[in-house]
XYZ file of C-alpha atoms in Angstrom:
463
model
C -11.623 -19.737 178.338
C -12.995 -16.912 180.817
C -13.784 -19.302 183.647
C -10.164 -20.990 183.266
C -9.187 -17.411 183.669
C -10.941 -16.859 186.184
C -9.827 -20.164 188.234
C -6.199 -18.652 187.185
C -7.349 -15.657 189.893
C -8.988 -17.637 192.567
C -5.662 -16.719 194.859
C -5.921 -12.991 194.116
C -9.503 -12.700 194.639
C -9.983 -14.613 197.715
C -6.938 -12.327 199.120
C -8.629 -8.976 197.877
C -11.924 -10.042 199.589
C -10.048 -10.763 202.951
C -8.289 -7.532 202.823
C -11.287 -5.396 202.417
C -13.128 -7.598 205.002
C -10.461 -6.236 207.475
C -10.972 -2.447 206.962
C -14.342 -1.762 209.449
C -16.343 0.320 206.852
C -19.123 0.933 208.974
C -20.412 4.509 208.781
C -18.881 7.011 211.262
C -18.958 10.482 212.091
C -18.151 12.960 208.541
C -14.840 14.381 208.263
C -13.316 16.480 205.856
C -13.265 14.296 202.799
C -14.549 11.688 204.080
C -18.187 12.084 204.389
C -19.386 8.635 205.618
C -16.720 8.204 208.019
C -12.492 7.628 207.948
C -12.857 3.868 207.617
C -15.633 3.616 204.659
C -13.194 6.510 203.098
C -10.639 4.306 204.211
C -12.238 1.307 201.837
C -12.885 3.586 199.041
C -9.345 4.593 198.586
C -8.145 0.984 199.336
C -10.610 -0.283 196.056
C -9.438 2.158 194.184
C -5.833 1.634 194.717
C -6.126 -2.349 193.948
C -8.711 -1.227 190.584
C -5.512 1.183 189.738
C -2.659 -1.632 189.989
C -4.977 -4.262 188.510
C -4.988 -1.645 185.533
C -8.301 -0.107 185.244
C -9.397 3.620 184.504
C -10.581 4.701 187.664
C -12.560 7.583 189.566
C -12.903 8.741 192.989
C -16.100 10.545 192.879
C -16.928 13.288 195.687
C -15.121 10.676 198.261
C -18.932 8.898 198.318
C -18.141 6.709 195.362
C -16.069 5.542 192.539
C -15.396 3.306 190.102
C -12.917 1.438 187.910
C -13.171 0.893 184.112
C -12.612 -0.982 180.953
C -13.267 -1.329 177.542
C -13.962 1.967 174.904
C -17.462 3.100 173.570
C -20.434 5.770 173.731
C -22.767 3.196 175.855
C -21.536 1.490 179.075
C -22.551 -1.807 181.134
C -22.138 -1.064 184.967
C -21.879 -3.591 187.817
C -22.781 -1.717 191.107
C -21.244 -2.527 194.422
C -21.170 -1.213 198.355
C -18.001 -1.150 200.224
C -19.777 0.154 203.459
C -21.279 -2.297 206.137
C -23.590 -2.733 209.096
C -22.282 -2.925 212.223
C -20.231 -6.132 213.350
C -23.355 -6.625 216.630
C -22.418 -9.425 219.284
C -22.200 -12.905 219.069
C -19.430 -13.746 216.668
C -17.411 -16.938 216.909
C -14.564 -15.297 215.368
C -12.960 -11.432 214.504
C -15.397 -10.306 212.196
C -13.152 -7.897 211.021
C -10.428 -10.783 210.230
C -11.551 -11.953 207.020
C -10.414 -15.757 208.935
C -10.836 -19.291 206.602
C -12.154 -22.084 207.447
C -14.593 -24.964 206.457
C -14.317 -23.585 203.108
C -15.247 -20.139 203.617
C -14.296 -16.694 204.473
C -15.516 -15.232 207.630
C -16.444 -11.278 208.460
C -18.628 -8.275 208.046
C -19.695 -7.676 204.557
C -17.873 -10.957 203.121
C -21.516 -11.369 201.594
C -22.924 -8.107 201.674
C -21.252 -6.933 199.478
C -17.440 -6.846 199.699
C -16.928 -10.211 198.493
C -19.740 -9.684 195.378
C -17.847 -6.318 194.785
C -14.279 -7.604 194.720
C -15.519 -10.149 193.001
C -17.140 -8.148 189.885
C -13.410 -6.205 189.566
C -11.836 -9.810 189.246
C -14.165 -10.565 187.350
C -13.691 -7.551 184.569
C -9.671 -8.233 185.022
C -10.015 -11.829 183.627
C -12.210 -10.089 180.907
C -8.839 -7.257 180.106
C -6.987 -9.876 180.513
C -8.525 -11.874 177.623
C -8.749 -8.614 175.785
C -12.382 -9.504 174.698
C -13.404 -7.910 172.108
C -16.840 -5.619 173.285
C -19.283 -2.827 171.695
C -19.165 -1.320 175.323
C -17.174 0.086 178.254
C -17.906 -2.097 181.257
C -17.723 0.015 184.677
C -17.767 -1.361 188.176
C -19.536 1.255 190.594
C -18.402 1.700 194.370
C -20.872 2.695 196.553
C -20.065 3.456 200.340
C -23.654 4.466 202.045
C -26.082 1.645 200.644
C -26.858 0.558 203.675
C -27.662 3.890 205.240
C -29.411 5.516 202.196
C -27.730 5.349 199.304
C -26.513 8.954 199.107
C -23.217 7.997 197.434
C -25.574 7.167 194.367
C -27.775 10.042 194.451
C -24.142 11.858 193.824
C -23.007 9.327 191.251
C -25.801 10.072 188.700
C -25.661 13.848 189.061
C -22.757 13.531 186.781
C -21.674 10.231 185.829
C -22.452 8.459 182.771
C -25.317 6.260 183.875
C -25.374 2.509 182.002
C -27.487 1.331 179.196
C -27.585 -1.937 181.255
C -26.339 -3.043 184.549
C -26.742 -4.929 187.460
C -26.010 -5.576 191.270
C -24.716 -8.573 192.951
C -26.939 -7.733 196.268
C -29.698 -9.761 196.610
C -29.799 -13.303 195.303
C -30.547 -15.546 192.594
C -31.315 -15.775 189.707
C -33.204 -12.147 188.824
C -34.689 -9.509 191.070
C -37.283 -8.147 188.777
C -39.481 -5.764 192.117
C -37.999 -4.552 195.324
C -40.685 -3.290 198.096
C -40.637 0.332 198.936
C -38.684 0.857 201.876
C -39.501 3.590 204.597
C -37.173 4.454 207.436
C -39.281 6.380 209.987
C -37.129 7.766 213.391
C -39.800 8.470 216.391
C -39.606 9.455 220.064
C -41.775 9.517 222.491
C -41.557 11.086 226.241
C -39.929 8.629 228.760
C -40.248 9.838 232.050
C -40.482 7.366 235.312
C -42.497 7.938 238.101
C -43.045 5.708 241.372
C -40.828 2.905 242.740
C -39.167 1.376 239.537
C -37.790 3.551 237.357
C -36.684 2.614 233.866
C -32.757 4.111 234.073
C -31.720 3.555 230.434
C -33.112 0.878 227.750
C -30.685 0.424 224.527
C -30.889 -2.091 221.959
C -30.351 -2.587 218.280
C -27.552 -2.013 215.957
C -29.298 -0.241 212.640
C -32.463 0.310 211.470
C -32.386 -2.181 208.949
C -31.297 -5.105 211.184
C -33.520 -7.159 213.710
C -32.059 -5.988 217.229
C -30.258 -9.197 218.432
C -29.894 -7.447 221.725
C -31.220 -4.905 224.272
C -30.361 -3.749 227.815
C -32.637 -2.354 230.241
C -31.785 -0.594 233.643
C -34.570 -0.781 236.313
C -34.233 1.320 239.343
C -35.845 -0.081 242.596
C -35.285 -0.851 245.950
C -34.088 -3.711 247.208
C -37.429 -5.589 247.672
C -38.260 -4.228 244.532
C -35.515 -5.605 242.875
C -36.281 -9.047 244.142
C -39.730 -8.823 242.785
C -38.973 -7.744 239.545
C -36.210 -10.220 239.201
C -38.839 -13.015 239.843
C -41.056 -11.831 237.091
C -38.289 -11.540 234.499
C -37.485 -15.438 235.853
C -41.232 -16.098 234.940
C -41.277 -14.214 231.242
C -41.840 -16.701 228.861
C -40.339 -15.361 225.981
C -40.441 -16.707 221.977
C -38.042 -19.315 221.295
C -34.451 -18.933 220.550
C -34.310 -15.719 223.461
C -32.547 -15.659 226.077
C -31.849 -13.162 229.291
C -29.401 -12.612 231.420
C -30.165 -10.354 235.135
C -27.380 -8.778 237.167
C -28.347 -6.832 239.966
C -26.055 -4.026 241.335
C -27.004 -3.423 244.944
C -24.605 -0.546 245.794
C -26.141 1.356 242.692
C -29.698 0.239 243.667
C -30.210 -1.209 239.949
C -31.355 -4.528 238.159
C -29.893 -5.110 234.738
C -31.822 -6.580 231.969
C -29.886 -8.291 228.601
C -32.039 -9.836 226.141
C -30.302 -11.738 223.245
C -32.284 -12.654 220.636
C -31.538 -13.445 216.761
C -30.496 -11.126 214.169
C -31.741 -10.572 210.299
C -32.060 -8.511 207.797
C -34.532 -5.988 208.036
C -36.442 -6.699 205.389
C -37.645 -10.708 206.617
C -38.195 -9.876 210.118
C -40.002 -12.558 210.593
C -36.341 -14.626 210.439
C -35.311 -13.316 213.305
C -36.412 -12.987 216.643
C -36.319 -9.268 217.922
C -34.883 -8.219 221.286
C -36.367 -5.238 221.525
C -39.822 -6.741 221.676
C -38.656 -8.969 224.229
C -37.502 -6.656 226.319
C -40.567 -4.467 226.199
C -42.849 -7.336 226.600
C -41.110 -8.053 230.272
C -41.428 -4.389 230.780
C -45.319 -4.208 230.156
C -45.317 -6.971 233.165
C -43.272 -4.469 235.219
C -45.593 -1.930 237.571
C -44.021 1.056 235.908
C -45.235 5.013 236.204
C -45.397 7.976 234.361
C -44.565 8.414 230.373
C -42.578 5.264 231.008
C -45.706 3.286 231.084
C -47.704 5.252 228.787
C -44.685 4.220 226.039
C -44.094 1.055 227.171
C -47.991 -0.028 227.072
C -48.774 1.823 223.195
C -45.424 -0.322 222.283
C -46.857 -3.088 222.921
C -50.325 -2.795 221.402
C -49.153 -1.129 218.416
C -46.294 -3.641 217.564
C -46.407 -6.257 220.165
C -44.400 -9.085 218.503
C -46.097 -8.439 214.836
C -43.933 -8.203 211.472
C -46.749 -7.267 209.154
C -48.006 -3.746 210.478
C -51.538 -4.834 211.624
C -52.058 -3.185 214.877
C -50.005 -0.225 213.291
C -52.716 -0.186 210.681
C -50.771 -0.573 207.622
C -51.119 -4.112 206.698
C -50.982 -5.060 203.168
C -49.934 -7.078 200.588
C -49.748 -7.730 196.850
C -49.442 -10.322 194.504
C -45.538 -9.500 193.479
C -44.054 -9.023 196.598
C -45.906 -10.249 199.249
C -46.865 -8.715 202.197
C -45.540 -5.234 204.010
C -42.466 -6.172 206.939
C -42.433 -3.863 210.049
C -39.134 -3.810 211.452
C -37.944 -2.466 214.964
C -34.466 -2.000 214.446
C -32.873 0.718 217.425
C -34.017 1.768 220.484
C -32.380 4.150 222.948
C -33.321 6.567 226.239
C -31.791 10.143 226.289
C -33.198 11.463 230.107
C -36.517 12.101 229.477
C -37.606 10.815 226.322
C -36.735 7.879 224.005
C -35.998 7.148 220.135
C -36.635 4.343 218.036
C -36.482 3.423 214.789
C -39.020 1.265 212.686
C -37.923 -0.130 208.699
C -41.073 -1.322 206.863
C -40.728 -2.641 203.530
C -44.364 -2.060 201.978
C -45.515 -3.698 198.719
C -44.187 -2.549 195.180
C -48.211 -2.068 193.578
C -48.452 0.343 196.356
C -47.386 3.925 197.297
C -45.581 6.374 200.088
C -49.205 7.645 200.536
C -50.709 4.544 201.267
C -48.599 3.685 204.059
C -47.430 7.032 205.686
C -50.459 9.122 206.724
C -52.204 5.983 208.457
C -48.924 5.194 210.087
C -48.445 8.661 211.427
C -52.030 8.973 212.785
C -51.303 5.564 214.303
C -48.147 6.782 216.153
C -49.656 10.466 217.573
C -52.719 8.473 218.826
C -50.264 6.916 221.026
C -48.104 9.633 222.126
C -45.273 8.996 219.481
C -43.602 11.944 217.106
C -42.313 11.068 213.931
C -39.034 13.294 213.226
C -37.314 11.995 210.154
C -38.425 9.633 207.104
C -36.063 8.319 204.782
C -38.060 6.787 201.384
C -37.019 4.868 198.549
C -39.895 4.167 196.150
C -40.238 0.703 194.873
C -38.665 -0.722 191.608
C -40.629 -3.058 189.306
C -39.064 -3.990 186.185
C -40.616 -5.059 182.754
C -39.955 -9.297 182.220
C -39.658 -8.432 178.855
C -36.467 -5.913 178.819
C -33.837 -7.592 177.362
C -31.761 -6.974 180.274
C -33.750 -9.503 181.966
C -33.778 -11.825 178.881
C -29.550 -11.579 178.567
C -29.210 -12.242 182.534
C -31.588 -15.421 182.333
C -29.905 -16.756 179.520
C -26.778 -15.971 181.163
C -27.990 -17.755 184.572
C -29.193 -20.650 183.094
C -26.021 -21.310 181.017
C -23.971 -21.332 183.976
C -26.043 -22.940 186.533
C -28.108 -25.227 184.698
C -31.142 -24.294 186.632
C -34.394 -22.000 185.621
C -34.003 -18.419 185.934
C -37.278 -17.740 188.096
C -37.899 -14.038 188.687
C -38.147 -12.879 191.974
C -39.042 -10.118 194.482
C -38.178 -9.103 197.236
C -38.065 -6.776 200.361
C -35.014 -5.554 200.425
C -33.731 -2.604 198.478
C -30.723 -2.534 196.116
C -28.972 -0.110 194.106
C -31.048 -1.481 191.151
C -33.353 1.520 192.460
C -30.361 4.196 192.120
C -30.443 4.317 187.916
C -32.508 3.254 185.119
C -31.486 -0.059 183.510
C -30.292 -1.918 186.445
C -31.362 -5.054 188.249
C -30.359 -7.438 191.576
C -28.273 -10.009 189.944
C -26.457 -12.701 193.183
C -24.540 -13.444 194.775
C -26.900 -15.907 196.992
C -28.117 -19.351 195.043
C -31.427 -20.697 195.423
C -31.744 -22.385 199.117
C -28.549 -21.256 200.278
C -27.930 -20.138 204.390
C -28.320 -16.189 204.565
C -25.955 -14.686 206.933
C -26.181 -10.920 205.630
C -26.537 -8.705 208.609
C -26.380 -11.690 211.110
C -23.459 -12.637 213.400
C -20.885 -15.280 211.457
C -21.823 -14.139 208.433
C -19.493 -16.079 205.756
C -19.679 -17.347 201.897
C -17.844 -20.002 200.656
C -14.621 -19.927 198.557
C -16.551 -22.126 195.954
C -19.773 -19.914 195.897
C -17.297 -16.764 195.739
C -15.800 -17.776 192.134
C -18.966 -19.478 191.048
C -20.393 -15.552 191.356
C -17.012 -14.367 189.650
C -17.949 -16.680 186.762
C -21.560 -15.880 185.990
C -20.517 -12.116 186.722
C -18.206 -12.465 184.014
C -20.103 -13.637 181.177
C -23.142 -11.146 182.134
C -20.823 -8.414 181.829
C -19.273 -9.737 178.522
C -22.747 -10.752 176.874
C -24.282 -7.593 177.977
C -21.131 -5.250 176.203
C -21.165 -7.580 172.956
């Protein structure tokens, strides 16, 4: 009966998910009332509108979150989703701000992560009003709007929201998050001054901290017979596969323009991706530079080189749960005379803050790099005994059919916001993931599959 009411929706949802898709909710400069930016404000208020007319209780909280509501008793179950996104990056085949179809599937920034999941969950809760199940609890879906740049919209919620006696968030994958890494977000600079015949001009790259830079730019400038030269050795570079470069020289301005493309991913599997940024400095450590620009350039490359796991950093590690610790390089830009970068690792969920930072930061002064901000969130390990991890498994293998493996990953969720809350989806075992890459896309099919087992978690949880 729920999934045929949920089939009964497919229209509705699939149009809700394009809409959103189509407001850029990417975090901009704070206004009044609108402290992530006018367009994630902009998707707040849009959610809430639709949660309003779809006939839900609903809450704007601080303009950093909200959330729409069901259902009547002293405990509540709470699905938790972002409306904010990464930034679109380069490459697309199509708008990704168009929420297009084709093949199948709806295409755009945050269709996956985590509009779609998000839009989905409300739909999903409608079909369970609709149906006026009967439930012991409320059932609350959550909008967050800075997930992906701190989660400071749910630090706010639980200073005075009800927080859920179970919950979870369709962020991740399939079938159960049950340990997310810590994650550390550590901002550095380091002096960048040039000094003798080629001089670095500006070098740029990245999109966010948390995403693989898919491309950089780097402004050399030489003389003319300089130029030549260096445009030989950038012809020679033998970079890693799947990169690619692109030189334009400028005579009247004297300067030789470097574009590396390489391939996006999420921040937390590096090793997916292929990172411009590290291409770009690799070519430069070929390049007869002088001054601070070399000094950088040089402890770049021996302290990160093209490594994901931290060893020449000194902070490799791993653990049986979760695997090894991720380095990501994520931006990189030059401001005159000195430049900032930022670096993402994901370190494993046995270990602590402690055991990562000071070695790290000794690591970084030895070679002329200042740390100036650190963003932490600690890691999350949950029991496999709660019963919120029994109910979802059962719930997961009813629908699916298949085993309800636990997993861990790298990636942080809003699972590590509030007590009683897990990763729960959207992404099935072996699927493609696009999150935080160009095209990134979900099928129509997968969508109310999600809306489904959503559904029924919610219900069987509130029972």
């Amino acid at each position: 009966m729920l999934n045929r009411a949920i089939d009964g929706l497919k229209h509705h949802i699939v149009s809700a998910v394009q809409e959103s898709i189509r407001i850029p909710s990417v975090a901009g400069t704070p206004e009044e009332n609108a402290p992530f930016g006018r367009e994630v404000r902009r998707a707040l208020d849009h959610t809430l509108t639709l949660a309003e007319e779809l006939g839900f209780r609903t809450k704007n909280v601080d303009n950093v979150a909200g959330y729409a509501e069901w259902g009547e008793g002293e405990e509540m179950v709470a699905v938790l989703g972002h409306l904010d996104v990464v930034p679109e990056g380069k490459g697309w085949t199509c708008d990704p701000y168009s929420g297009e179809i084709h093949d199948g599937k709806i295409w755009g920034r945050g269709v996956l992560d985590d509009k779609g999941p998000t839009l989905g969950a409300l739909f999903a809760l409608k079909a369970i009003k609709d149906l006026q199940i009967p439930l012991k609890r409320r059932i609350r879906i959550i909008f967050g709007t800075n997930e992906e740049s701190g989660s400071q919209c749910m630090a706010r919620y639980v200073k005075t929201e009800d927080l859920p006696a179970a919950g979870f968030t369709p962020d991740a994958e399939y079938p159960i998050i049950y340990a997310e890494k810590g994650v550390l977000t550590v901002t550095c600079k380091a002096s960048f001054e040039g000094d003798g015949p080629v001089v670095i001009s500006s070098l740029n790259g990245g999109v966010a901290p948390n995403v693989v830079a898919a491309s950089s730019q780097v402004i050399l400038r030489a003389p003319a017979e300089e130029r030549r030269r260096l445009a030989s050795i950038v012809d020679s570079w033998n970079g890693p596969d799947r990169s690619g470069y692109k030189i334009v020289e400028d005579t009247a301005e004297g300067t030789l323009v470097i574009e590396i493309q390489g391939v996006p991913a999420h921040g937390s599997t590096p090793e997916l991706g292929v990172n411009a940024l590290l291409c770009v400095n690799d070519i430069l450590s070929k390049i007869n530079l002088g001054g601070s620009q070399a000094s950088f350039v040089r402890s770049l490359n021996g302290i990160i080189g093209f490594e994901t796991d931290g060893k020449s950093l000194g902070v490799a590690m791993r653990d049986r749960i979760s695997g090894p610790l991720t380095v990501c390089l994520g931006t990189m830009s030059s401001n005159g005379p000195e430049v900032e970068f930022t670096l993402n690792l994901r370190y494993p969920v046995t270990k602590k803050e402690s055991d990562v930072m000071p070695i790290l930061e000794k690591t970084l002064t030895n070679a002329g790099i200042t740390i100036t901000k650190v963003k932490h969130a600690a890691p999350l390990y949950v029991d496999p005994e709660t019963e919120l991890i029994k109910t979802l498994k059962r719930v997961y293998e009813e629908q699916t059919g298949l085993q309800a493996d636990l997993l861990a990953i790298g990636g942080g969720t809003y699972a590590k916001s509030m007590p009683n809350v897990v990763a729960f989806g959207p992404i099935f075992p072996g699927q493609s993931y696009t999150i935080h890459e160009e095209n990134e896309c979900w099928a129509i099919e997968d969508l109310m599959k999600n809306v489904k087992i959503m559904a029924q978690a919610m219900v069987t949880l509130a029972r």
